[in-house]
Amino acid sequence: MKNTKISYFTIIIFHALIALTVFVLPFLSKIYALLIPLIGFFIVCKNQNRNNEVLLVSAYLVGSEVFLRMTGGNFNNEYIKFSVMFFMLLGMFYSNFSKSSFIYLFSLLLLVPAVVVTANEPNLTGNFRKILIFNLSGPFCIVICAIYMLNRRIALERLKDIMIALGLPIITTTVYLFLYTPNIRDVVTGTQSNFETSGGFGPNQVSTILGLGMFVFFTQVILFSKSKLDLFINSGLFVFISYRGIVTFSRGGIITAVVMIVFLLLFLYYFSNSKGKNKLKLIFVLTGILSVGIWTYSSFQTRGLIEKRYANKDSAGREKKDRLGGREEIMDAEINLFIDNPFLGVGAGLSKSKRIEELGVEVASHNEITRLLAEHGVFGLAAFLILFIVPFFQYINNKQHLFFLSFYFFWLLTINHAAMRTAAPAFIYALSLLFVQVKIPEETEN
């Protein structure tokens, strides 16, 4: 056991050193981006995916995506999505997949009519192939991940390993952010999303991945810390990641993390016996105290501006007119496009250019749901409903999946504020489809 603990600590230090190395020598980020799938491919092929190694590799890729993008390591914006899809297909080659997962393939076919509309668009501006890749890589990624994971049996202990694989590169991201802006007070001057505290990258995507890291290490704290050392390490990581997530001034990822944690705690409380509920009450109190401490320190470091940000006020304390940073106008424009083109939509990838007429500017959508409606019409609505409903049918026979609601709502909330810019919502959604088995030891332990 001691070797395991030392190994866990060593791996964490190693990932912190990756951040330091890339910060000093930025070109190494591309080498890191290349090594992950190469080493992952070797591991999967060597073990022939007997223990779902593709999930470990894919989780690591998902956790590293924002770090690679902010440091210039990604070979293109869809690099991680395509890498994850490759490993999911490799996993199917070795381990097959459930026949019932074809419902997801059907949801993908529902998007074809809008592709035909785009292909026949007379005023198409831009590269047709690039437009489709940018707008359909997310749906393709979520479908392929879902096909692999639906009804796939996995032990809770293995799911824990997958979450650690997801969390390790998030540690790298957080350390890099600290190196990029060690003093928050020097760069925070307003209540808008802050690129300086987000490593010079999109605060929305940074807060999304850091929020996911908050949940990963919170679960390690309350469920998988088997010693005081583990508890100390995981608690420290939770605090560190939470603080850096909050000071991005992007609310979506942090609010999503809080929702995930609340659903996990409520789930555990509902299914616990009386002794377990008493312990959880203590966890509720300690979590509340820790959260207040993190928030107070964040408020101090931002001179109270973070409180105004979450209260939807500017730096002078004035109430802002919009609550979603201008996203309401984009959503309204997309809904209007759906109303005007309810059957086939305006065409895959065309809502961005079509909105110019209403908004006067070409802006990308932040909401995957309204984008599907605008670009794919009722076919897009049907495709979304499949994604929305199927997990609950899966959960009926899978009550041991502790993280089901947390994973599901991460996907649902994230696609509402960050669309599917990254692979995270697709992969985490698919994790909710796993058939999780909690192995009870012969001698029951407390």
Tab-separated table of C-alpha atoms in Angstrom:
chain	number	residue	atom	x	y	z
A	1	MET	CA	0.000	0.000	0.000
A	2	LYS	CA	2.842	2.420	0.783
A	3	ASN	CA	4.243	1.971	-2.699
A	4	THR	CA	0.836	2.813	-4.149
A	5	LYS	CA	0.625	6.026	-2.118
A	6	ILE	CA	4.153	7.084	-3.054
A	7	SER	CA	3.346	6.304	-6.685
A	8	TYR	CA	0.206	8.474	-6.595
A	9	PHE	CA	2.127	11.381	-5.085
A	10	THR	CA	4.976	10.903	-7.572
A	11	ILE	CA	2.582	10.958	-10.520
A	12	ILE	CA	1.071	14.220	-9.257
A	13	ILE	CA	4.531	15.802	-8.949
A	14	PHE	CA	5.363	14.544	-12.439
A	15	HIS	CA	2.310	16.298	-13.889
A	16	ALA	CA	3.196	19.491	-12.073
A	17	LEU	CA	6.673	19.279	-13.632
A	18	ILE	CA	5.101	18.884	-17.098
A	19	ALA	CA	3.493	22.301	-16.588
A	20	LEU	CA	6.812	23.823	-15.505
A	21	THR	CA	8.683	22.245	-18.432
A	22	VAL	CA	6.167	23.448	-21.040
A	23	PHE	CA	6.099	26.911	-19.459
A	24	VAL	CA	9.869	27.181	-19.880
A	25	LEU	CA	10.033	25.373	-23.254
A	26	PRO	CA	6.651	25.871	-25.000
A	27	PHE	CA	7.551	23.738	-28.047
A	28	LEU	CA	7.464	20.643	-25.803
A	29	SER	CA	3.667	20.976	-25.675
A	30	LYS	CA	3.425	19.507	-29.183
A	31	ILE	CA	5.650	16.601	-28.201
A	32	TYR	CA	3.417	16.008	-25.175
A	33	ALA	CA	0.364	16.110	-27.462
A	34	LEU	CA	1.962	13.526	-29.736
A	35	LEU	CA	3.158	11.222	-26.948
A	36	ILE	CA	-0.246	10.829	-25.272
A	37	PRO	CA	-1.980	8.956	-28.134
A	38	LEU	CA	1.201	7.074	-29.090
A	39	ILE	CA	1.768	5.721	-25.583
A	40	GLY	CA	-1.968	5.160	-25.208
A	41	PHE	CA	-2.073	3.155	-28.443
A	42	PHE	CA	0.788	0.962	-27.227
A	43	ILE	CA	-0.952	0.325	-23.879
A	44	VAL	CA	-4.297	-0.548	-25.475
A	45	CYS	CA	-2.785	-2.873	-28.074
A	46	LYS	CA	-0.517	-4.565	-25.554
A	47	ASN	CA	-3.469	-5.360	-23.273
A	48	GLN	CA	-5.962	-5.787	-26.124
A	49	ASN	CA	-8.313	-3.530	-24.141
A	50	ARG	CA	-9.090	-6.299	-21.637
A	51	ASN	CA	-9.667	-3.753	-18.860
A	52	ASN	CA	-11.100	-0.937	-20.984
A	53	GLU	CA	-7.750	0.780	-21.306
A	54	VAL	CA	-9.234	2.973	-24.046
A	55	LEU	CA	-11.295	4.712	-21.363
A	56	LEU	CA	-8.176	5.558	-19.368
A	57	VAL	CA	-6.390	6.928	-22.442
A	58	SER	CA	-9.451	8.869	-23.609
A	59	ALA	CA	-10.005	10.331	-20.135
A	60	TYR	CA	-6.410	11.521	-20.085
A	61	LEU	CA	-6.801	13.079	-23.529
A	62	VAL	CA	-9.972	14.879	-22.454
A	63	GLY	CA	-8.296	16.205	-19.305
A	64	SER	CA	-5.295	17.490	-21.292
A	65	GLU	CA	-7.205	19.224	-24.100
A	66	VAL	CA	-7.441	22.718	-22.626
A	67	PHE	CA	-3.804	22.628	-21.510
A	68	LEU	CA	-2.676	21.635	-25.001
A	69	ARG	CA	-4.793	24.317	-26.626
A	70	MET	CA	-3.626	27.107	-24.325
A	71	THR	CA	0.038	26.133	-24.846
A	72	GLY	CA	-0.186	25.588	-28.616
A	73	GLY	CA	0.210	21.823	-28.390
A	74	ASN	CA	-2.917	20.899	-30.323
A	75	PHE	CA	-2.283	20.186	-33.996
A	76	ASN	CA	-5.778	21.551	-34.713
A	77	ASN	CA	-8.886	22.439	-32.717
A	78	GLU	CA	-10.445	19.010	-33.195
A	79	TYR	CA	-7.284	17.008	-32.418
A	80	ILE	CA	-8.489	15.639	-29.087
A	81	LYS	CA	-12.001	14.868	-30.334
A	82	PHE	CA	-10.632	12.839	-33.229
A	83	SER	CA	-8.113	11.130	-30.938
A	84	VAL	CA	-10.878	10.142	-28.519
A	85	MET	CA	-13.013	8.843	-31.398
A	86	PHE	CA	-10.062	6.800	-32.635
A	87	PHE	CA	-9.599	5.132	-29.257
A	88	MET	CA	-13.314	4.465	-28.901
A	89	LEU	CA	-13.290	2.725	-32.300
A	90	LEU	CA	-10.153	0.823	-31.286
A	91	GLY	CA	-11.961	-0.278	-28.156
A	92	MET	CA	-14.900	-1.519	-30.223
A	93	PHE	CA	-12.470	-3.503	-32.378
A	94	TYR	CA	-11.130	-5.335	-29.341
A	95	SER	CA	-14.225	-5.418	-27.110
A	96	ASN	CA	-17.264	-5.059	-29.376
A	97	PHE	CA	-20.278	-2.937	-28.341
A	98	SER	CA	-23.932	-3.241	-27.335
A	99	LYS	CA	-26.508	-3.730	-30.104
A	100	SER	CA	-28.847	-1.309	-28.342
A	101	SER	CA	-26.316	1.471	-28.925
A	102	PHE	CA	-27.506	1.759	-32.538
A	103	ILE	CA	-30.077	4.263	-31.259
A	104	TYR	CA	-27.154	6.698	-31.100
A	105	LEU	CA	-26.152	5.939	-34.662
A	106	PHE	CA	-29.715	6.806	-35.650
A	107	SER	CA	-29.381	10.165	-33.878
A	108	LEU	CA	-26.345	10.880	-36.028
A	109	LEU	CA	-28.208	9.993	-39.212
A	110	LEU	CA	-30.838	12.582	-38.261
A	111	LEU	CA	-28.217	15.268	-38.868
A	112	VAL	CA	-27.609	14.252	-42.491
A	113	PRO	CA	-30.490	16.284	-44.054
A	114	ALA	CA	-28.960	19.548	-42.811
A	115	VAL	CA	-25.630	18.547	-44.367
A	116	VAL	CA	-27.415	18.220	-47.709
A	117	VAL	CA	-28.919	21.684	-47.191
A	118	THR	CA	-25.439	23.121	-46.575
A	119	ALA	CA	-24.030	21.359	-49.636
A	120	ASN	CA	-26.696	23.035	-51.774
A	121	GLU	CA	-26.322	26.486	-50.226
A	122	PRO	CA	-25.678	28.914	-53.127
A	123	ASN	CA	-24.156	31.630	-50.924
A	124	LEU	CA	-21.863	29.372	-48.953
A	125	THR	CA	-18.873	31.310	-47.625
A	126	GLY	CA	-15.863	29.391	-46.347
A	127	ASN	CA	-14.569	25.880	-46.799
A	128	PHE	CA	-17.438	23.350	-46.835
A	129	ARG	CA	-15.317	20.602	-45.250
A	130	LYS	CA	-14.018	22.833	-42.442
A	131	ILE	CA	-17.518	24.088	-41.651
A	132	LEU	CA	-18.825	20.541	-41.295
A	133	ILE	CA	-15.856	19.349	-39.225
A	134	PHE	CA	-16.153	22.275	-36.813
A	135	ASN	CA	-19.889	21.848	-36.302
A	136	LEU	CA	-20.266	18.065	-36.475
A	137	SER	CA	-17.131	16.882	-34.684
A	138	GLY	CA	-18.954	17.290	-31.354
A	139	PRO	CA	-22.020	15.215	-32.329
A	140	PHE	CA	-19.781	12.566	-33.918
A	141	CYS	CA	-17.633	12.397	-30.783
A	142	ILE	CA	-20.576	12.002	-28.412
A	143	VAL	CA	-22.193	9.308	-30.583
A	144	ILE	CA	-19.041	7.214	-30.938
A	145	CYS	CA	-18.282	7.506	-27.216
A	146	ALA	CA	-21.884	6.559	-26.397
A	147	ILE	CA	-21.831	3.534	-28.701
A	148	TYR	CA	-18.732	2.194	-26.962
A	149	MET	CA	-19.882	2.849	-23.392
A	150	LEU	CA	-23.599	2.032	-23.452
A	151	ASN	CA	-24.231	-0.997	-21.180
A	152	ARG	CA	-20.499	-1.666	-20.825
A	153	ARG	CA	-19.902	-3.282	-17.443
A	154	ILE	CA	-17.230	-1.686	-15.321
A	155	ALA	CA	-16.252	-1.883	-11.653
A	156	LEU	CA	-16.505	1.255	-9.518
A	157	GLU	CA	-12.796	0.888	-8.753
A	158	ARG	CA	-12.035	1.075	-12.480
A	159	LEU	CA	-14.226	4.157	-12.823
A	160	LYS	CA	-12.148	5.704	-10.054
A	161	ASP	CA	-9.011	5.054	-12.136
A	162	ILE	CA	-10.662	6.691	-15.153
A	163	MET	CA	-11.451	9.787	-13.105
A	164	ILE	CA	-7.869	9.988	-11.844
A	165	ALA	CA	-6.640	9.729	-15.453
A	166	LEU	CA	-8.999	12.614	-16.247
A	167	GLY	CA	-7.793	14.663	-13.283
A	168	LEU	CA	-4.012	14.336	-13.654
A	169	PRO	CA	-3.635	16.620	-16.708
A	170	ILE	CA	-6.035	19.064	-15.037
A	171	ILE	CA	-3.390	19.361	-12.303
A	172	THR	CA	-0.935	20.239	-15.069
A	173	THR	CA	-3.333	22.887	-16.360
A	174	THR	CA	-3.780	24.409	-12.907
A	175	VAL	CA	-0.039	24.559	-12.195
A	176	TYR	CA	0.525	26.183	-15.588
A	177	LEU	CA	-2.100	28.825	-14.758
A	178	PHE	CA	-0.274	29.577	-11.520
A	179	LEU	CA	3.014	29.978	-13.399
A	180	TYR	CA	1.311	32.168	-16.035
A	181	THR	CA	-0.271	34.531	-13.474
A	182	PRO	CA	1.127	33.924	-9.971
A	183	ASN	CA	-0.356	37.157	-8.616
A	184	ILE	CA	-4.095	37.417	-9.293
A	185	ARG	CA	-4.458	40.878	-7.742
A	186	ASP	CA	-2.226	42.402	-10.428
A	187	VAL	CA	-4.364	41.341	-13.392
A	188	VAL	CA	-7.966	41.495	-12.153
A	189	THR	CA	-9.442	44.917	-12.896
A	190	GLY	CA	-13.065	44.185	-13.870
A	191	THR	CA	-15.820	41.601	-13.628
A	192	GLN	CA	-15.622	40.222	-17.169
A	193	SER	CA	-14.149	36.798	-17.941
A	194	ASN	CA	-10.399	37.149	-17.516
A	195	PHE	CA	-7.944	35.839	-20.123
A	196	GLU	CA	-4.935	36.660	-17.945
A	197	THR	CA	-6.068	34.343	-15.155
A	198	SER	CA	-6.975	31.714	-17.772
A	199	GLY	CA	-3.511	31.278	-19.251
A	200	GLY	CA	-4.286	33.580	-22.173
A	201	PHE	CA	-6.929	31.128	-23.377
A	202	GLY	CA	-10.745	31.163	-23.393
A	203	PRO	CA	-11.933	31.528	-19.775
A	204	ASN	CA	-15.135	29.626	-20.568
A	205	GLN	CA	-13.282	26.484	-21.588
A	206	VAL	CA	-10.710	26.831	-18.812
A	207	SER	CA	-13.386	27.123	-16.117
A	208	THR	CA	-15.196	24.144	-17.643
A	209	ILE	CA	-12.192	21.826	-17.342
A	210	LEU	CA	-11.233	23.197	-13.913
A	211	GLY	CA	-14.810	22.680	-12.735
A	212	LEU	CA	-14.540	19.089	-13.881
A	213	GLY	CA	-11.274	18.834	-11.938
A	214	MET	CA	-13.032	20.152	-8.836
A	215	PHE	CA	-15.526	17.309	-9.060
A	216	VAL	CA	-12.850	14.674	-9.738
A	217	PHE	CA	-10.828	15.523	-6.648
A	218	PHE	CA	-13.864	16.115	-4.475
A	219	THR	CA	-14.912	12.525	-5.188
A	220	GLN	CA	-11.391	11.391	-4.339
A	221	VAL	CA	-11.660	13.208	-1.010
A	222	ILE	CA	-14.971	11.760	0.158
A	223	LEU	CA	-14.943	8.321	-1.494
A	224	PHE	CA	-11.466	7.111	-2.353
A	225	SER	CA	-8.992	8.586	0.131
A	226	LYS	CA	-7.880	5.519	2.073
A	227	SER	CA	-5.327	7.278	4.274
A	228	LYS	CA	-4.675	10.665	5.855
A	229	LEU	CA	-1.995	11.309	3.247
A	230	ASP	CA	-4.434	10.653	0.404
A	231	LEU	CA	-7.004	12.859	2.128
A	232	PHE	CA	-4.499	15.687	2.529
A	233	ILE	CA	-3.291	15.483	-1.094
A	234	ASN	CA	-6.762	15.289	-2.630
A	235	SER	CA	-8.140	18.056	-0.395
A	236	GLY	CA	-5.240	20.313	-1.363
A	237	LEU	CA	-5.827	19.642	-5.050
A	238	PHE	CA	-9.549	20.353	-4.676
A	239	VAL	CA	-8.845	23.705	-2.993
A	240	PHE	CA	-6.113	24.686	-5.486
A	241	ILE	CA	-8.188	23.848	-8.569
A	242	SER	CA	-11.343	25.457	-7.137
A	243	TYR	CA	-9.543	28.724	-6.458
A	244	ARG	CA	-8.020	28.932	-9.936
A	245	GLY	CA	-11.365	28.040	-11.471
A	246	ILE	CA	-13.192	30.788	-9.607
A	247	VAL	CA	-10.697	33.512	-10.563
A	248	THR	CA	-11.160	32.848	-14.289
A	249	PHE	CA	-14.336	34.922	-13.727
A	250	SER	CA	-16.169	32.492	-16.014
A	251	ARG	CA	-19.159	31.230	-14.052
A	252	GLY	CA	-20.394	28.332	-16.178
A	253	GLY	CA	-17.769	25.749	-15.278
A	254	ILE	CA	-17.824	26.536	-11.564
A	255	ILE	CA	-21.613	26.487	-11.263
A	256	THR	CA	-21.626	23.180	-13.145
A	257	ALA	CA	-19.066	21.745	-10.697
A	258	VAL	CA	-21.197	22.801	-7.731
A	259	VAL	CA	-24.265	21.145	-9.288
A	260	MET	CA	-22.278	17.932	-9.867
A	261	ILE	CA	-21.082	17.866	-6.258
A	262	VAL	CA	-24.564	18.561	-4.894
A	263	PHE	CA	-26.079	15.728	-6.946
A	264	LEU	CA	-23.374	13.325	-5.770
A	265	LEU	CA	-23.930	14.206	-2.111
A	266	LEU	CA	-27.715	13.953	-2.428
A	267	PHE	CA	-27.381	10.598	-4.194
A	268	LEU	CA	-25.088	9.239	-1.492
A	269	TYR	CA	-27.370	10.537	1.253
A	270	TYR	CA	-30.499	9.029	-0.320
A	271	PHE	CA	-29.001	5.550	-0.657
A	272	SER	CA	-27.098	5.493	2.658
A	273	ASN	CA	-28.206	3.796	5.851
A	274	SER	CA	-28.658	5.767	9.078
A	275	LYS	CA	-24.974	5.475	10.029
A	276	GLY	CA	-23.904	6.597	6.572
A	277	LYS	CA	-26.301	9.542	6.658
A	278	ASN	CA	-24.794	10.751	9.934
A	279	LYS	CA	-21.328	10.679	8.361
A	280	LEU	CA	-22.612	12.505	5.293
A	281	LYS	CA	-24.094	15.251	7.467
A	282	LEU	CA	-20.589	15.868	8.782
A	283	ILE	CA	-19.278	15.915	5.194
A	284	PHE	CA	-21.966	18.484	4.285
A	285	VAL	CA	-20.798	20.757	7.100
A	286	LEU	CA	-17.097	20.356	6.293
A	287	THR	CA	-17.746	20.918	2.588
A	288	GLY	CA	-19.672	24.090	3.413
A	289	ILE	CA	-16.859	25.403	5.623
A	290	LEU	CA	-14.230	24.583	2.988
A	291	SER	CA	-16.297	26.272	0.259
A	292	VAL	CA	-16.676	29.433	2.335
A	293	GLY	CA	-12.933	29.473	2.910
A	294	ILE	CA	-12.140	29.116	-0.810
A	295	TRP	CA	-14.666	31.798	-1.738
A	296	THR	CA	-13.408	34.214	0.948
A	297	TYR	CA	-9.811	33.869	-0.207
A	298	SER	CA	-10.874	34.313	-3.857
A	299	SER	CA	-12.810	37.435	-2.911
A	300	PHE	CA	-9.784	38.820	-1.072
A	301	GLN	CA	-7.482	38.164	-4.042
A	302	THR	CA	-9.902	39.849	-6.474
A	303	ARG	CA	-10.739	42.770	-4.151
A	304	GLY	CA	-14.375	41.687	-4.010
A	305	LEU	CA	-14.825	41.770	-7.795
A	306	ILE	CA	-15.620	38.059	-7.957
A	307	GLU	CA	-18.698	38.639	-5.792
A	308	LYS	CA	-19.885	41.318	-8.205
A	309	ARG	CA	-19.274	38.960	-11.106
A	310	TYR	CA	-21.543	36.285	-9.669
A	311	ALA	CA	-24.090	38.942	-8.709
A	312	ASN	CA	-24.066	40.023	-12.397
A	313	LYS	CA	-22.683	43.491	-11.654
A	314	ASP	CA	-19.881	45.512	-13.221
A	315	SER	CA	-16.822	46.706	-11.300
A	316	ALA	CA	-18.729	49.798	-10.169
A	317	GLY	CA	-21.527	47.658	-8.706
A	318	ARG	CA	-24.078	48.446	-11.416
A	319	GLU	CA	-26.478	45.681	-12.468
A	320	LYS	CA	-25.715	44.354	-15.974
A	321	LYS	CA	-28.549	44.207	-18.490
A	322	ASP	CA	-27.737	40.701	-19.715
A	323	ARG	CA	-27.101	37.759	-17.401
A	324	LEU	CA	-25.319	35.449	-19.839
A	325	GLY	CA	-22.644	37.698	-21.315
A	326	GLY	CA	-24.541	38.404	-24.537
A	327	ARG	CA	-25.441	34.770	-25.144
A	328	GLU	CA	-29.159	35.539	-24.847
A	329	GLU	CA	-29.093	37.455	-28.142
A	330	ILE	CA	-27.385	34.554	-29.927
A	331	MET	CA	-29.876	32.053	-28.477
A	332	ASP	CA	-32.832	34.243	-29.457
A	333	ALA	CA	-31.456	34.590	-32.982
A	334	GLU	CA	-31.056	30.809	-33.272
A	335	ILE	CA	-34.577	30.191	-32.009
A	336	ASN	CA	-35.854	32.651	-34.620
A	337	LEU	CA	-33.921	30.758	-37.295
A	338	PHE	CA	-35.606	27.551	-36.128
A	339	ILE	CA	-39.046	29.174	-36.273
A	340	ASP	CA	-38.357	30.387	-39.805
A	341	ASN	CA	-36.868	27.022	-40.901
A	342	PRO	CA	-38.544	24.420	-38.660
A	343	PHE	CA	-38.224	21.335	-40.860
A	344	LEU	CA	-34.662	21.116	-42.216
A	345	GLY	CA	-33.103	24.093	-40.447
A	346	VAL	CA	-30.776	26.568	-42.136
A	347	GLY	CA	-28.089	23.935	-42.783
A	348	ALA	CA	-25.234	22.398	-40.785
A	349	GLY	CA	-22.763	25.099	-39.799
A	350	LEU	CA	-24.701	27.963	-41.389
A	351	SER	CA	-26.346	29.532	-38.335
A	352	LYS	CA	-23.198	31.563	-37.674
A	353	SER	CA	-23.416	33.367	-41.008
A	354	LYS	CA	-27.223	33.535	-41.019
A	355	ARG	CA	-27.223	35.392	-37.699
A	356	ILE	CA	-25.452	38.326	-39.297
A	357	GLU	CA	-28.776	39.557	-40.643
A	358	GLU	CA	-30.239	39.769	-37.131
A	359	LEU	CA	-27.213	40.612	-34.965
A	360	GLY	CA	-25.105	42.486	-37.480
A	361	VAL	CA	-22.014	40.468	-36.506
A	362	GLU	CA	-20.766	36.925	-37.137
A	363	VAL	CA	-20.453	35.125	-33.772
A	364	ALA	CA	-20.214	31.445	-32.917
A	365	SER	CA	-22.911	29.766	-30.865
A	366	HIS	CA	-22.316	28.889	-27.211
A	367	ASN	CA	-25.442	26.761	-26.906
A	368	GLU	CA	-25.489	23.345	-28.580
A	369	ILE	CA	-29.245	22.908	-28.129
A	370	THR	CA	-30.332	26.099	-29.912
A	371	ARG	CA	-27.638	25.506	-32.548
A	372	LEU	CA	-29.095	22.065	-33.300
A	373	LEU	CA	-32.555	23.573	-33.611
A	374	ALA	CA	-31.420	26.395	-35.903
A	375	GLU	CA	-29.223	24.300	-38.179
A	376	HIS	CA	-31.075	20.952	-38.207
A	377	GLY	CA	-34.711	21.844	-37.492
A	378	VAL	CA	-36.964	19.091	-36.138
A	379	PHE	CA	-34.294	16.508	-37.033
A	380	GLY	CA	-31.926	18.273	-34.661
A	381	LEU	CA	-34.614	18.322	-31.987
A	382	ALA	CA	-35.139	14.571	-32.403
A	383	ALA	CA	-31.390	13.925	-32.206
A	384	PHE	CA	-31.151	15.947	-28.990
A	385	LEU	CA	-34.122	14.152	-27.431
A	386	ILE	CA	-32.393	10.803	-27.995
A	387	LEU	CA	-29.334	12.091	-26.148
A	388	PHE	CA	-31.530	13.584	-23.439
A	389	ILE	CA	-33.743	10.540	-22.734
A	390	VAL	CA	-31.661	7.381	-23.323
A	391	PRO	CA	-29.413	7.740	-20.214
A	392	PHE	CA	-32.437	7.549	-17.914
A	393	PHE	CA	-33.567	4.271	-19.460
A	394	GLN	CA	-30.052	2.979	-18.888
A	395	TYR	CA	-30.079	4.145	-15.267
A	396	ILE	CA	-33.269	2.197	-14.432
A	397	ASN	CA	-31.214	-1.011	-14.386
A	398	ASN	CA	-28.034	0.619	-13.142
A	399	LYS	CA	-28.745	2.096	-9.711
A	400	GLN	CA	-25.152	1.518	-8.561
A	401	HIS	CA	-23.822	4.264	-10.833
A	402	LEU	CA	-23.011	6.830	-8.129
A	403	PHE	CA	-22.006	9.507	-10.616
A	404	PHE	CA	-24.842	9.147	-13.105
A	405	LEU	CA	-26.633	12.409	-12.335
A	406	SER	CA	-23.364	14.315	-11.921
A	407	PHE	CA	-22.052	13.179	-15.301
A	408	TYR	CA	-25.392	13.724	-17.003
A	409	PHE	CA	-25.805	17.277	-15.730
A	410	PHE	CA	-22.206	18.150	-16.550
A	411	TRP	CA	-23.054	17.420	-20.180
A	412	LEU	CA	-26.410	19.203	-20.107
A	413	LEU	CA	-25.132	22.353	-18.402
A	414	THR	CA	-21.868	22.525	-20.344
A	415	ILE	CA	-23.495	22.375	-23.782
A	416	ASN	CA	-25.674	25.295	-22.676
A	417	HIS	CA	-22.781	27.666	-21.999
A	418	ALA	CA	-19.788	26.225	-23.898
A	419	ALA	CA	-21.453	24.192	-26.669
A	420	MET	CA	-19.191	21.272	-27.636
A	421	ARG	CA	-15.974	23.164	-28.254
A	422	THR	CA	-14.046	20.478	-26.358
A	423	ALA	CA	-14.360	16.697	-26.072
A	424	ALA	CA	-15.241	16.873	-22.360
A	425	PRO	CA	-19.078	17.018	-22.589
A	426	ALA	CA	-19.140	14.144	-25.121
A	427	PHE	CA	-16.895	11.871	-23.064
A	428	ILE	CA	-18.474	12.661	-19.692
A	429	TYR	CA	-21.967	12.148	-21.128
A	430	ALA	CA	-20.951	8.684	-22.322
A	431	LEU	CA	-19.574	7.832	-18.868
A	432	SER	CA	-23.128	8.136	-17.562
A	433	LEU	CA	-24.065	5.173	-19.793
A	434	LEU	CA	-21.644	2.715	-18.203
A	435	PHE	CA	-23.056	-0.205	-16.217
A	436	VAL	CA	-21.218	0.363	-12.948
A	437	GLN	CA	-20.819	-2.487	-10.478
A	438	VAL	CA	-19.849	-1.883	-6.878
A	439	LYS	CA	-17.879	-4.911	-5.717
A	440	ILE	CA	-18.702	-5.718	-2.097
A	441	PRO	CA	-15.817	-7.507	-0.313
A	442	GLU	CA	-16.465	-10.795	1.497
A	443	GLU	CA	-15.613	-9.203	4.858
A	444	THR	CA	-17.634	-6.028	4.943
A	445	GLU	CA	-15.584	-2.987	5.878
A	446	ASN	CA	-16.878	0.337	7.170
